[in-house]
């Protein structure tokens, strides 16, 4: 059953400059024709991922779940939901991924469980004050009849973070009511997580992405939020607005002891790693998660939040680097994921969005450290405006249908063909509808087009591998015309033109460009990689 990657013991730090491919499992490839992606579908496409040139997979939750939050409501963290396959299928996937040189990381969801998890079912069956309830946050309500929630916390999906049971008690859920928060002050919780980690590590997984890594710990007093109206979502505040008061729902000081415990378990498996989802805007507080005995990596979402403009992009890059500088951890870049609009759409959609996404690919892959790539990013998949009746994200209902939620960026991957389901599935319907007009962006169509984004990604990933041989790490900004970003890193120069007119390329010979170049100029919304220009050696007179 256990499947070790070829050189887990040789290259313990494989993750430090890896490119991870995020497989949103529901949407990558459906092998059994039910319209939902699965593990076998992923296994069948491993050669595609190997040829793309990525280093590792991050597979989103595939555990038994009622799927209220599409798998982030876990009923059994040590199993596989039949919708996605079974354990033997997972083991096969692991073995085959390792055989083609890909590492495999999976999600851990330690902040909450599904309401159908046996622990919560036990808690529900119990009277108020019973021991099974202590694994969660149960409280009496406020007001004379206890009819008001115990505090003013908001769920990040909208509405109060508390639900009342018929017996009068309330329980906490920072997400949907079907995702009760675990009480990390209870010893069973950490013990069970360690058991889950060992279960998957023993099978051979290479690491974990930790969901809501800045959650978990809560002040037992559960103090009110200073401004509940301002902060119900997971967001970094606008950098120009005054610093908001601390949000007691997240980033409690107690969380670090929990991460140290998680790290101890990982350290039993040399070469394994964890990356945390950390929505913490303050750089110093962010860095605390990356101390040598805590997480290996932390997603920094600043690039994903920055507009397509030279100043905010440069600020996002600089701050992401500064925030990890004191820790020894490499920065960790993300342009898109399953929770945010895809960057093609953020950058303006249509031809403009596509062109900018090509440039953004070269920008992100030239930066030092780790890159996370969301499935379909290599095809330029945009977010899709779905009809109201197709929306499934709990955010849609919880927000009183004022927020459309995250389904738009989770539409299945188009592999080939002229119409839906574009070979995503052998069935005819897909869990989210796939739009008409995607024939030109399918994998198959882009394989046949030498100028496609898919081909650009492959070339970029190949070059990135070749260049990472140099002592990597630092970004040196080059003087450049207004609107142009140019920097050197790992023996290469990257230039991106975010200005209003074509601009002169920096020195060096062009290795790769997002569009065709002419006359030493970089067009608007384009990027290029160049060999680092070294001045000719000084000639000593005489
Ligand atoms: C963050 C995940 O990325 C998101 O998709 C999920 O809904 C929440 N955590 C709750 O688990």
Coordinates of C-alpha atoms and ligand atoms in Angstrom, one line a residue:
X1 CA 0.0 0.0 0.0
X2 CA 2.7 2.5 0.9
X3 CA 4.2 4.3 -2.1
X4 CA 7.3 6.4 -1.7
X5 CA 8.3 8.9 -4.3
X6 CA 11.6 7.9 -6.0
X7 CA 13.8 10.3 -4.0
X8 CA 11.9 11.3 -0.9
X9 CA 15.0 10.6 1.1
X10 CA 17.4 12.2 -1.3
X11 CA 15.7 15.6 -1.8
X12 CA 14.1 16.4 1.5
X13 CA 13.5 20.0 0.4
X14 CA 11.8 19.2 -2.9
X15 CA 9.0 21.6 -2.1
X16 CA 11.1 24.8 -1.7
X17 CA 10.9 25.8 -5.4
X18 CA 8.2 23.4 -6.6
X19 CA 5.2 24.1 -8.8
X20 CA 2.1 22.6 -7.3
X21 CA -0.9 21.9 -9.5
X22 CA -4.2 22.3 -7.6
X23 CA -6.6 19.6 -8.7
X24 CA -10.2 20.6 -7.7
X25 CA -11.2 17.0 -7.8
X26 CA -14.8 17.5 -8.7
X27 CA -13.8 19.4 -11.8
X28 CA -10.7 17.9 -13.2
X29 CA -11.7 14.6 -15.0
X30 CA -14.7 12.3 -14.6
X31 CA -13.9 8.7 -15.4
X32 CA -17.2 7.1 -14.3
X33 CA -19.6 9.3 -16.2
X34 CA -21.6 10.7 -13.3
X35 CA -20.6 14.3 -14.2
X36 CA -18.3 14.7 -11.1
X37 CA -14.5 14.4 -11.4
X38 CA -12.9 11.5 -9.6
X39 CA -9.6 9.9 -8.6
X40 CA -9.6 7.6 -11.6
X41 CA -10.1 10.5 -13.9
X42 CA -7.1 12.2 -12.3
X43 CA -5.0 9.0 -12.6
X44 CA -5.8 8.8 -16.3
X45 CA -4.5 12.2 -16.9
X46 CA -1.2 11.9 -15.0
X47 CA 0.8 11.8 -18.2
X48 CA -0.7 15.2 -19.1
X49 CA 0.4 16.6 -15.8
X50 CA 3.9 15.1 -16.1
X51 CA 4.3 16.6 -19.6
X52 CA 3.1 20.0 -18.4
X53 CA 6.2 20.0 -16.2
X54 CA 4.7 20.6 -12.7
X55 CA 6.3 19.0 -9.6
X56 CA 3.5 18.1 -7.3
X57 CA -0.3 17.8 -7.0
X58 CA -2.6 19.3 -4.3
X59 CA -5.8 17.3 -4.4
X60 CA -8.8 19.0 -2.8
X61 CA -10.9 16.9 -0.3
X62 CA -12.0 13.5 -1.6
X63 CA -13.1 12.2 1.8
X64 CA -16.6 10.9 2.7
X65 CA -18.8 14.0 2.9
X66 CA -22.3 15.1 2.5
X67 CA -20.8 17.7 0.2
X68 CA -22.5 20.8 1.6
X69 CA -19.2 22.6 1.0
X70 CA -18.1 20.3 -1.7
X71 CA -15.9 18.1 0.5
X72 CA -14.6 20.7 3.0
X73 CA -17.3 19.2 5.3
X74 CA -15.5 16.0 6.1
X75 CA -17.5 13.1 7.7
X76 CA -14.5 10.7 7.8
X77 CA -11.0 12.1 7.3
X78 CA -9.5 8.6 6.7
X79 CA -11.6 7.4 3.8
X80 CA -12.6 8.1 0.2
X81 CA -16.1 9.2 -0.7
X82 CA -17.6 6.7 -3.2
X83 CA -18.3 9.7 -5.5
X84 CA -14.5 10.0 -6.0
X85 CA -13.4 6.3 -5.8
X86 CA -12.1 4.2 -3.0
X87 CA -8.9 3.7 -1.1
X88 CA -7.4 1.2 -3.5
X89 CA -8.0 3.7 -6.3
X90 CA -6.2 6.4 -4.2
X91 CA -3.2 4.0 -3.6
X92 CA -3.0 3.4 -7.3
X93 CA -3.1 7.1 -8.0
X94 CA -0.3 7.6 -5.5
X95 CA 1.9 4.9 -7.0
X96 CA 1.4 6.0 -10.5
X97 CA 1.9 9.7 -9.7
X98 CA 5.2 8.8 -7.9
X99 CA 6.2 6.6 -10.9
X100 CA 6.0 9.6 -13.2
X101 CA 7.9 11.8 -10.7
X102 CA 5.0 13.8 -9.2
X103 CA 4.6 14.4 -5.5
X104 CA 1.1 14.1 -4.0
X105 CA -0.3 16.5 -1.4
X106 CA -3.8 16.4 0.0
X107 CA -6.1 18.7 2.0
X108 CA -6.4 18.5 5.8
X109 CA -9.4 20.2 7.3
X110 CA -8.7 20.6 11.0
X111 CA -10.9 23.6 11.8
X112 CA -14.2 21.8 11.5
X113 CA -15.9 18.6 10.5
X114 CA -19.1 17.7 8.8
X115 CA -22.3 17.6 10.9
X116 CA -22.4 14.0 9.9
X117 CA -19.1 13.2 11.5
X118 CA -19.7 10.6 14.2
X119 CA -18.3 13.0 16.9
X120 CA -21.0 15.6 16.1
X121 CA -23.7 13.0 15.8
X122 CA -22.7 11.8 19.3
X123 CA -22.8 15.4 20.5
X124 CA -26.2 16.0 19.1
X125 CA -27.6 12.8 20.8
X126 CA -26.3 14.0 24.1
X127 CA -27.8 16.4 26.7
X128 CA -26.4 19.9 27.1
X129 CA -23.1 19.7 29.1
X130 CA -22.4 16.2 28.0
X131 CA -18.8 15.2 27.3
X132 CA -19.1 14.6 23.5
X133 CA -20.2 18.3 23.2
X134 CA -16.8 19.4 24.6
X135 CA -15.1 18.5 21.3
X136 CA -17.1 21.4 19.8
X137 CA -18.0 24.9 20.9
X138 CA -21.4 24.5 22.5
X139 CA -22.7 27.5 24.6
X140 CA -26.0 28.8 26.1
X141 CA -27.4 31.8 24.2
X142 CA -27.6 35.4 25.4
X143 CA -30.7 37.1 26.6
X144 CA -33.4 36.0 29.0
X145 CA -34.5 33.0 27.1
X146 CA -31.0 32.3 25.6
X147 CA -32.5 33.2 22.3
X148 CA -29.6 35.3 21.1
X149 CA -26.4 33.7 19.8
X150 CA -23.6 33.5 22.4
X151 CA -21.6 36.3 20.6
X152 CA -21.7 38.3 17.5
X153 CA -19.5 36.2 15.3
X154 CA -20.4 36.0 11.6
X155 CA -20.0 32.9 9.4
X156 CA -17.6 33.5 6.5
X157 CA -20.4 32.3 4.3
X158 CA -22.7 35.0 5.6
X159 CA -25.2 35.0 8.5
X160 CA -24.4 34.2 12.2
X161 CA -21.7 31.7 13.1
X162 CA -24.0 30.0 15.6
X163 CA -26.9 27.6 15.2
X164 CA -29.4 26.7 17.9
X165 CA -30.4 23.2 18.7
X166 CA -34.0 22.3 19.9
X167 CA -32.6 21.8 23.4
X168 CA -31.6 25.5 23.5
X169 CA -27.8 25.2 23.2
X170 CA -25.9 26.9 20.4
X171 CA -22.9 25.6 18.5
X172 CA -20.2 27.5 16.6
X173 CA -19.5 27.2 12.9
X174 CA -17.3 29.7 11.2
X175 CA -18.5 28.3 7.8
X176 CA -21.9 26.5 7.1
X177 CA -24.0 25.2 9.9
X178 CA -23.2 21.8 8.6
X179 CA -19.5 22.4 9.4
X180 CA -19.3 22.6 13.3
X181 CA -16.0 24.0 14.5
X182 CA -13.8 21.7 16.6
X183 CA -12.7 22.7 20.0
X184 CA -8.9 22.4 19.9
X185 CA -8.7 22.7 23.7
X186 CA -10.0 19.1 23.7
X187 CA -7.1 16.5 23.6
X188 CA -9.0 14.2 21.2
X189 CA -8.9 16.7 18.5
X190 CA -5.1 16.9 18.1
X191 CA -4.8 13.2 18.6
X192 CA -7.2 12.4 15.9
X193 CA -5.5 14.8 13.5
X194 CA -2.2 13.1 14.1
X195 CA -3.9 9.8 13.4
X196 CA -5.3 11.1 10.1
X197 CA -1.9 12.5 9.1
X198 CA -0.1 9.2 9.8
X199 CA -2.8 7.3 8.0
X200 CA -2.1 9.2 4.7
X201 CA 1.7 9.6 5.2
X202 CA 2.0 5.9 5.8
X203 CA 0.3 5.4 2.4
X204 CA 3.0 7.6 0.9
X205 CA 1.5 11.1 0.5
X206 CA 4.1 13.8 0.4
X207 CA 2.3 16.5 2.4
X208 CA -0.7 18.5 3.2
X209 CA -2.5 21.7 2.4
X210 CA -4.0 22.9 5.7
X211 CA -7.4 24.4 5.4
X212 CA -8.0 27.6 7.5
X213 CA -4.6 27.2 9.1
X214 CA -5.1 30.5 10.8
X215 CA -8.4 29.3 12.4
X216 CA -8.4 26.2 14.7
X217 CA -7.6 27.9 18.1
X218 CA -10.2 30.1 19.7
X219 CA -10.0 32.2 22.8
X220 CA -12.2 30.3 25.3
X221 CA -13.9 33.6 26.2
X222 CA -15.1 33.9 22.6
X223 CA -15.0 37.7 22.7
X224 CA -17.3 39.7 20.3
X225 CA -16.0 40.8 16.9
X226 CA -15.3 44.6 17.0
X227 CA -17.1 45.1 13.7
X228 CA -19.2 42.1 12.6
X229 CA -20.6 44.0 9.6
X230 CA -17.1 44.7 8.1
X231 CA -15.7 41.2 8.2
X232 CA -17.6 38.2 7.5
X233 CA -15.4 37.0 4.7
X234 CA -11.9 35.6 4.4
X235 CA -10.2 38.6 3.0
X236 CA -7.1 40.7 3.4
X237 CA -8.2 44.3 3.9
X238 CA -7.5 47.0 1.3
X239 CA -3.9 48.0 2.1
X240 CA -4.8 51.7 1.8
X241 CA -7.6 51.5 4.4
X242 CA -6.8 52.0 8.1
X243 CA -5.8 48.8 9.9
X244 CA -9.0 47.1 11.0
X245 CA -9.2 45.9 14.7
X246 CA -8.2 42.3 15.2
X247 CA -10.8 39.7 14.3
X248 CA -11.1 37.3 17.2
X249 CA -12.4 34.5 15.0
X250 CA -8.9 33.9 13.4
X251 CA -5.2 34.1 14.2
X252 CA -5.6 33.5 17.9
X253 CA -2.2 33.3 19.6
X254 CA -3.0 29.8 20.7
X255 CA -2.8 28.5 17.1
X256 CA 0.9 28.3 17.1
X257 CA 1.1 25.5 19.7
X258 CA -1.2 23.5 17.5
X259 CA 1.0 24.0 14.4
X260 CA 4.0 22.9 16.4
X261 CA 2.2 19.7 17.2
X262 CA 1.3 19.2 13.5
X263 CA 4.9 19.8 12.6
X264 CA 6.1 17.2 15.1
X265 CA 4.0 14.6 13.3
X266 CA 5.3 15.7 9.9
X267 CA 8.9 15.5 11.2
X268 CA 8.4 11.7 11.7
X269 CA 8.3 11.5 7.9
X270 CA 11.4 13.3 6.5
X271 CA 10.6 14.9 3.2
X272 CA 7.0 15.6 4.0
X273 CA 5.6 19.1 4.2
X274 CA 2.6 21.3 4.9
X275 CA 1.4 24.5 3.3
X276 CA -1.1 26.6 5.3
X277 CA -4.0 28.7 4.1
X278 CA -3.2 31.8 6.1
X279 CA -5.5 34.8 5.7
X280 CA -3.4 37.1 7.9
X281 CA -2.6 40.5 6.6
X282 CA -0.1 41.6 9.1
X283 CA 3.3 40.6 7.9
X284 CA 4.8 40.0 11.3
X285 CA 1.8 37.8 12.4
X286 CA 1.9 36.0 9.1
X287 CA 5.6 35.1 9.6
X288 CA 4.9 33.5 13.0
X289 CA 3.2 30.6 11.1
X290 CA 6.5 29.9 9.3
X291 CA 8.8 29.6 12.2
X292 CA 11.1 26.5 11.8
X293 CA 8.9 24.4 14.0
X294 CA 5.6 25.3 12.4
X295 CA 4.4 25.3 8.8
X296 CA 6.9 24.8 5.9
X297 CA 4.9 27.1 3.6
X298 CA 2.1 29.7 3.8
X299 CA 0.0 30.8 1.0
X300 CA 0.4 34.5 0.6
X301 CA -2.6 35.7 -1.3
X302 CA -1.4 39.2 -2.2
X303 CA -0.6 38.4 -5.9
X304 CA -4.1 36.9 -6.2
X305 CA -5.6 40.1 -4.8
X306 CA -3.5 42.6 -6.8
X307 CA -4.9 44.5 -9.8
X308 CA -3.1 44.3 -13.2
X309 CA -1.1 47.4 -12.6
X310 CA 2.6 47.9 -12.0
X311 CA 2.5 49.5 -8.6
X312 CA 0.1 47.1 -6.8
X313 CA 1.8 44.1 -8.4
X314 CA 5.2 45.2 -7.4
X315 CA 4.0 46.0 -3.9
X316 CA 2.4 42.5 -3.7
X317 CA 5.6 40.9 -4.7
X318 CA 7.8 42.9 -2.4
X319 CA 5.5 42.4 0.6
X320 CA 5.2 38.6 -0.1
X321 CA 8.9 38.3 0.0
X322 CA 9.4 40.6 3.0
X323 CA 6.8 38.7 5.0
X324 CA 8.8 35.5 4.8
X325 CA 12.3 36.9 4.9
X326 CA 12.8 36.4 8.6
X327 CA 11.6 32.8 8.5
X328 CA 13.8 31.0 6.0
X329 CA 10.6 29.8 4.3
X330 CA 10.3 30.5 0.6
X331 CA 7.5 32.7 -0.7
X332 CA 4.5 31.0 -2.1
X333 CA 2.6 32.5 -5.0
X334 CA -1.0 32.0 -6.2
X335 CA -2.9 33.7 -9.0
X336 CA -6.1 31.7 -8.8
X337 CA -7.7 29.1 -6.7
X338 CA -11.1 27.5 -6.0
X339 CA -12.2 30.4 -3.7
X340 CA -11.5 33.4 -5.9
X341 CA -12.4 34.6 -9.4
X342 CA -9.9 33.2 -12.0
X343 CA -7.3 35.7 -13.0
X344 CA -8.2 35.8 -16.7
X345 CA -11.5 37.3 -15.5
X346 CA -10.0 39.5 -12.9
X347 CA -7.7 40.9 -15.5
X348 CA -10.6 41.9 -17.8
X349 CA -11.8 38.7 -19.6
X350 CA -11.8 38.3 -23.4
X351 CA -8.7 38.9 -25.4
X352 CA -7.3 41.4 -22.8
X353 CA -7.7 38.9 -19.9
X354 CA -6.1 36.1 -22.0
X355 CA -3.2 38.3 -23.0
X356 CA -2.6 39.4 -19.4
X357 CA -2.9 35.9 -18.1
X358 CA -0.1 34.9 -20.5
X359 CA 2.1 37.6 -19.1
X360 CA 1.1 36.8 -15.5
X361 CA 2.2 33.2 -16.1
X362 CA 5.7 34.3 -16.9
X363 CA 5.7 36.8 -14.0
X364 CA 4.7 34.2 -11.4
X365 CA 7.0 31.5 -12.7
X366 CA 10.0 33.8 -12.6
X367 CA 9.6 34.6 -8.9
X368 CA 11.6 32.9 -6.3
X369 CA 10.0 30.1 -4.2
X370 CA 6.9 28.1 -4.8
X371 CA 4.1 28.5 -7.3
X372 CA 0.6 27.1 -7.0
X373 CA -1.2 26.6 -10.3
X374 CA -5.0 26.1 -10.4
X375 CA -6.3 23.5 -12.7
X376 CA -7.2 24.9 -16.1
X377 CA -4.9 28.0 -15.6
X378 CA -2.8 26.6 -18.3
X379 CA -5.8 26.8 -20.7
X380 CA -6.7 30.3 -19.7
X381 CA -10.0 29.1 -18.3
X382 CA -12.1 32.2 -17.2
X383 CA -14.6 32.3 -14.5
X384 CA -18.1 31.5 -15.9
X385 CA -21.3 33.4 -15.2
X386 CA -23.6 30.5 -14.3
X387 CA -27.4 30.7 -14.2
X388 CA -28.9 31.2 -10.7
X389 CA -30.4 27.7 -10.7
X390 CA -27.0 26.1 -11.3
X391 CA -25.4 27.7 -8.3
X392 CA -24.4 25.2 -5.5
X393 CA -22.0 27.1 -3.3
X394 CA -23.5 27.6 0.2
X395 CA -22.4 31.2 0.0
X396 CA -25.3 31.9 -2.5
X397 CA -28.0 30.8 -0.1
X398 CA -26.3 31.9 3.1
X399 CA -25.8 35.5 1.8
X400 CA -29.5 35.7 0.9
X401 CA -28.5 35.3 -2.8
X402 CA -26.6 38.5 -2.7
X403 CA -23.2 36.8 -3.2
X404 CA -23.0 34.4 -6.1
X405 CA -20.2 32.3 -4.4
X406 CA -17.4 30.4 -5.9
X407 CA -19.0 28.1 -8.5
X408 CA -17.9 30.3 -11.4
X409 CA -14.2 29.3 -10.9
X410 CA -15.0 25.6 -10.4
X411 CA -16.4 24.7 -13.8
X412 CA -15.1 21.4 -15.1
X413 CA -12.0 21.2 -17.3
X414 CA -12.5 21.1 -21.1
X415 CA -10.3 18.3 -22.6
X416 CA -11.4 18.0 -26.2
X417 CA -14.4 18.3 -28.5
X418 CA -16.7 21.0 -29.7
X419 CA -19.4 21.1 -27.0
X420 CA -20.1 20.3 -23.4
X421 CA -18.9 18.2 -21.7
X422 CA -15.7 18.5 -23.8
X423 CA -14.6 15.0 -22.8
X424 CA -14.5 16.0 -19.1
X425 CA -17.1 13.2 -18.7
X426 CA -18.4 10.3 -20.7
X427 CA -21.9 11.3 -19.4
X428 CA -23.8 14.2 -20.9
X429 CA -24.3 16.4 -17.8
X430 CA -21.7 17.9 -15.5
X431 CA -22.1 19.0 -11.9
X432 CA -21.8 22.6 -13.0
X433 CA -22.7 23.4 -16.6
X434 CA -19.9 24.0 -19.1
X435 CA -20.4 26.9 -21.4
X436 CA -20.7 26.8 -25.2
X437 CA -17.8 28.2 -27.1
X438 CA -15.0 26.5 -25.2
X439 CA -13.8 24.4 -28.2
X440 CA -10.8 26.6 -28.8
X441 CA -9.5 26.4 -25.2
X442 CA -9.7 22.6 -24.8
X443 CA -6.4 20.8 -24.1
X444 CA -6.7 19.1 -27.5
X445 CA -7.1 22.4 -29.4
X446 CA -4.2 23.9 -27.6
X447 CA -2.0 20.9 -28.2
X448 CA -2.4 21.7 -31.9
X449 CA -1.7 25.4 -31.7
X450 CA 2.0 26.2 -31.3
X451 CA 1.1 29.7 -29.9
X452 CA -1.3 28.4 -27.3
X453 CA -1.2 29.2 -23.6
X454 CA -0.7 25.5 -22.8
X455 CA 2.4 25.5 -25.0
X456 CA 3.7 28.6 -23.3
X457 CA 3.2 27.1 -19.8
X458 CA 5.1 23.9 -20.9
X459 CA 8.0 26.0 -22.3
X460 CA 8.0 28.2 -19.2
X461 CA 8.0 25.3 -16.8
X462 CA 10.8 23.6 -18.7
X463 CA 13.0 26.7 -18.6
X464 CA 12.2 27.3 -15.0
X465 CA 13.5 23.9 -14.1
X466 CA 16.7 24.5 -16.1
X467 CA 17.3 27.9 -14.4
X468 CA 16.6 26.8 -10.9
X469 CA 20.1 25.3 -10.8
X470 CA 21.5 28.7 -9.9
X471 CA 21.5 29.7 -6.2
X472 CA 18.0 31.0 -6.3
X473 CA 16.0 33.3 -4.2
X474 CA 16.5 37.0 -4.5
X475 CA 14.6 39.4 -6.6
X476 CA 16.7 42.4 -7.9
X477 CA 14.6 45.1 -9.4
X478 CA 16.0 46.7 -12.5
X479 CA 15.5 50.4 -13.5
X480 CA 12.7 50.4 -16.1
X481 CA 10.3 52.8 -17.8
X482 CA 7.1 53.7 -16.0
X483 CA 4.6 50.8 -16.2
X484 CA 7.3 48.2 -16.7
X485 CA 8.3 45.7 -14.1
X486 CA 11.7 44.2 -14.6
X487 CA 13.6 42.0 -12.1
X488 CA 16.4 39.5 -12.0
X489 CA 16.0 36.2 -10.2
X490 CA 17.8 32.9 -10.4
X491 CA 20.0 33.8 -13.3
X492 CA 17.2 35.2 -15.4
X493 CA 15.6 38.6 -16.1
X494 CA 11.8 38.9 -16.3
X495 CA 10.1 42.0 -17.8
X496 CA 6.4 42.7 -17.8
X497 CA 4.9 45.7 -19.5
X498 CA 1.9 47.0 -17.6
X499 CA 2.1 50.4 -19.2
X500 CA 0.2 52.1 -22.0
X501 CA 2.8 51.7 -24.8
X502 CA 5.4 49.2 -26.0
X503 CA 8.6 49.6 -24.1
X504 CA 12.3 48.8 -24.6
X505 CA 13.3 45.3 -23.3
X506 CA 16.0 45.1 -20.7
X507 CA 19.4 43.8 -21.8
X508 CA 19.9 40.1 -22.4
X509 CA 18.7 37.6 -25.1
X510 CA 15.1 36.6 -25.0
X511 CA 14.5 33.1 -23.8
X512 CA 10.7 33.1 -23.9
X513 CA 8.0 35.7 -24.4
X514 CA 4.2 35.8 -23.9
X515 CA 3.7 37.2 -27.4
X516 CA 5.8 37.6 -30.4
X517 CA 8.4 40.4 -30.1
X518 CA 9.7 42.8 -32.7
X519 CA 12.5 45.3 -32.7
X520 CA 13.6 44.8 -29.1
X521 CA 10.3 46.1 -27.8
X522 CA 7.9 44.6 -25.2
X523 CA 4.3 45.2 -26.2
X524 CA 1.6 46.3 -23.6
X525 CA 0.4 43.4 -21.4
X526 CA 3.2 41.2 -22.4
X527 CA 6.1 39.6 -20.6
X528 CA 9.5 38.2 -21.5
X529 CA 12.2 36.2 -19.9
X530 CA 15.8 37.0 -20.9
X531 CA 19.2 35.7 -20.0
X532 CA 20.7 37.7 -17.3
X533 CA 22.9 40.3 -18.9
X534 CA 26.4 40.4 -17.5
X535 CA 28.5 43.3 -18.4
X536 CA 31.7 42.4 -20.4
X537 CA 34.6 41.7 -18.1
X538 CA 36.7 44.7 -17.3
X539 CA 39.8 45.0 -19.4
X540 CA 42.8 45.9 -17.3
X541 CA 44.9 48.4 -19.2
X542 CA 48.5 47.5 -20.0
Ligands
LIG1 C1 -11.1 27.3 2.8 C2 -11.4 26.5 1.6 O1 -10.4 26.9 0.6 C3 -12.8 26.8 1.1 O2 -13.1 26.3 -0.1 C4 -13.7 26.2 2.2 O3 -15.0 26.5 1.9 C5 -13.4 26.8 3.6 N1 -12.0 26.8 3.9 C6 -14.0 25.9 4.7 O4 -13.4 24.7 4.8

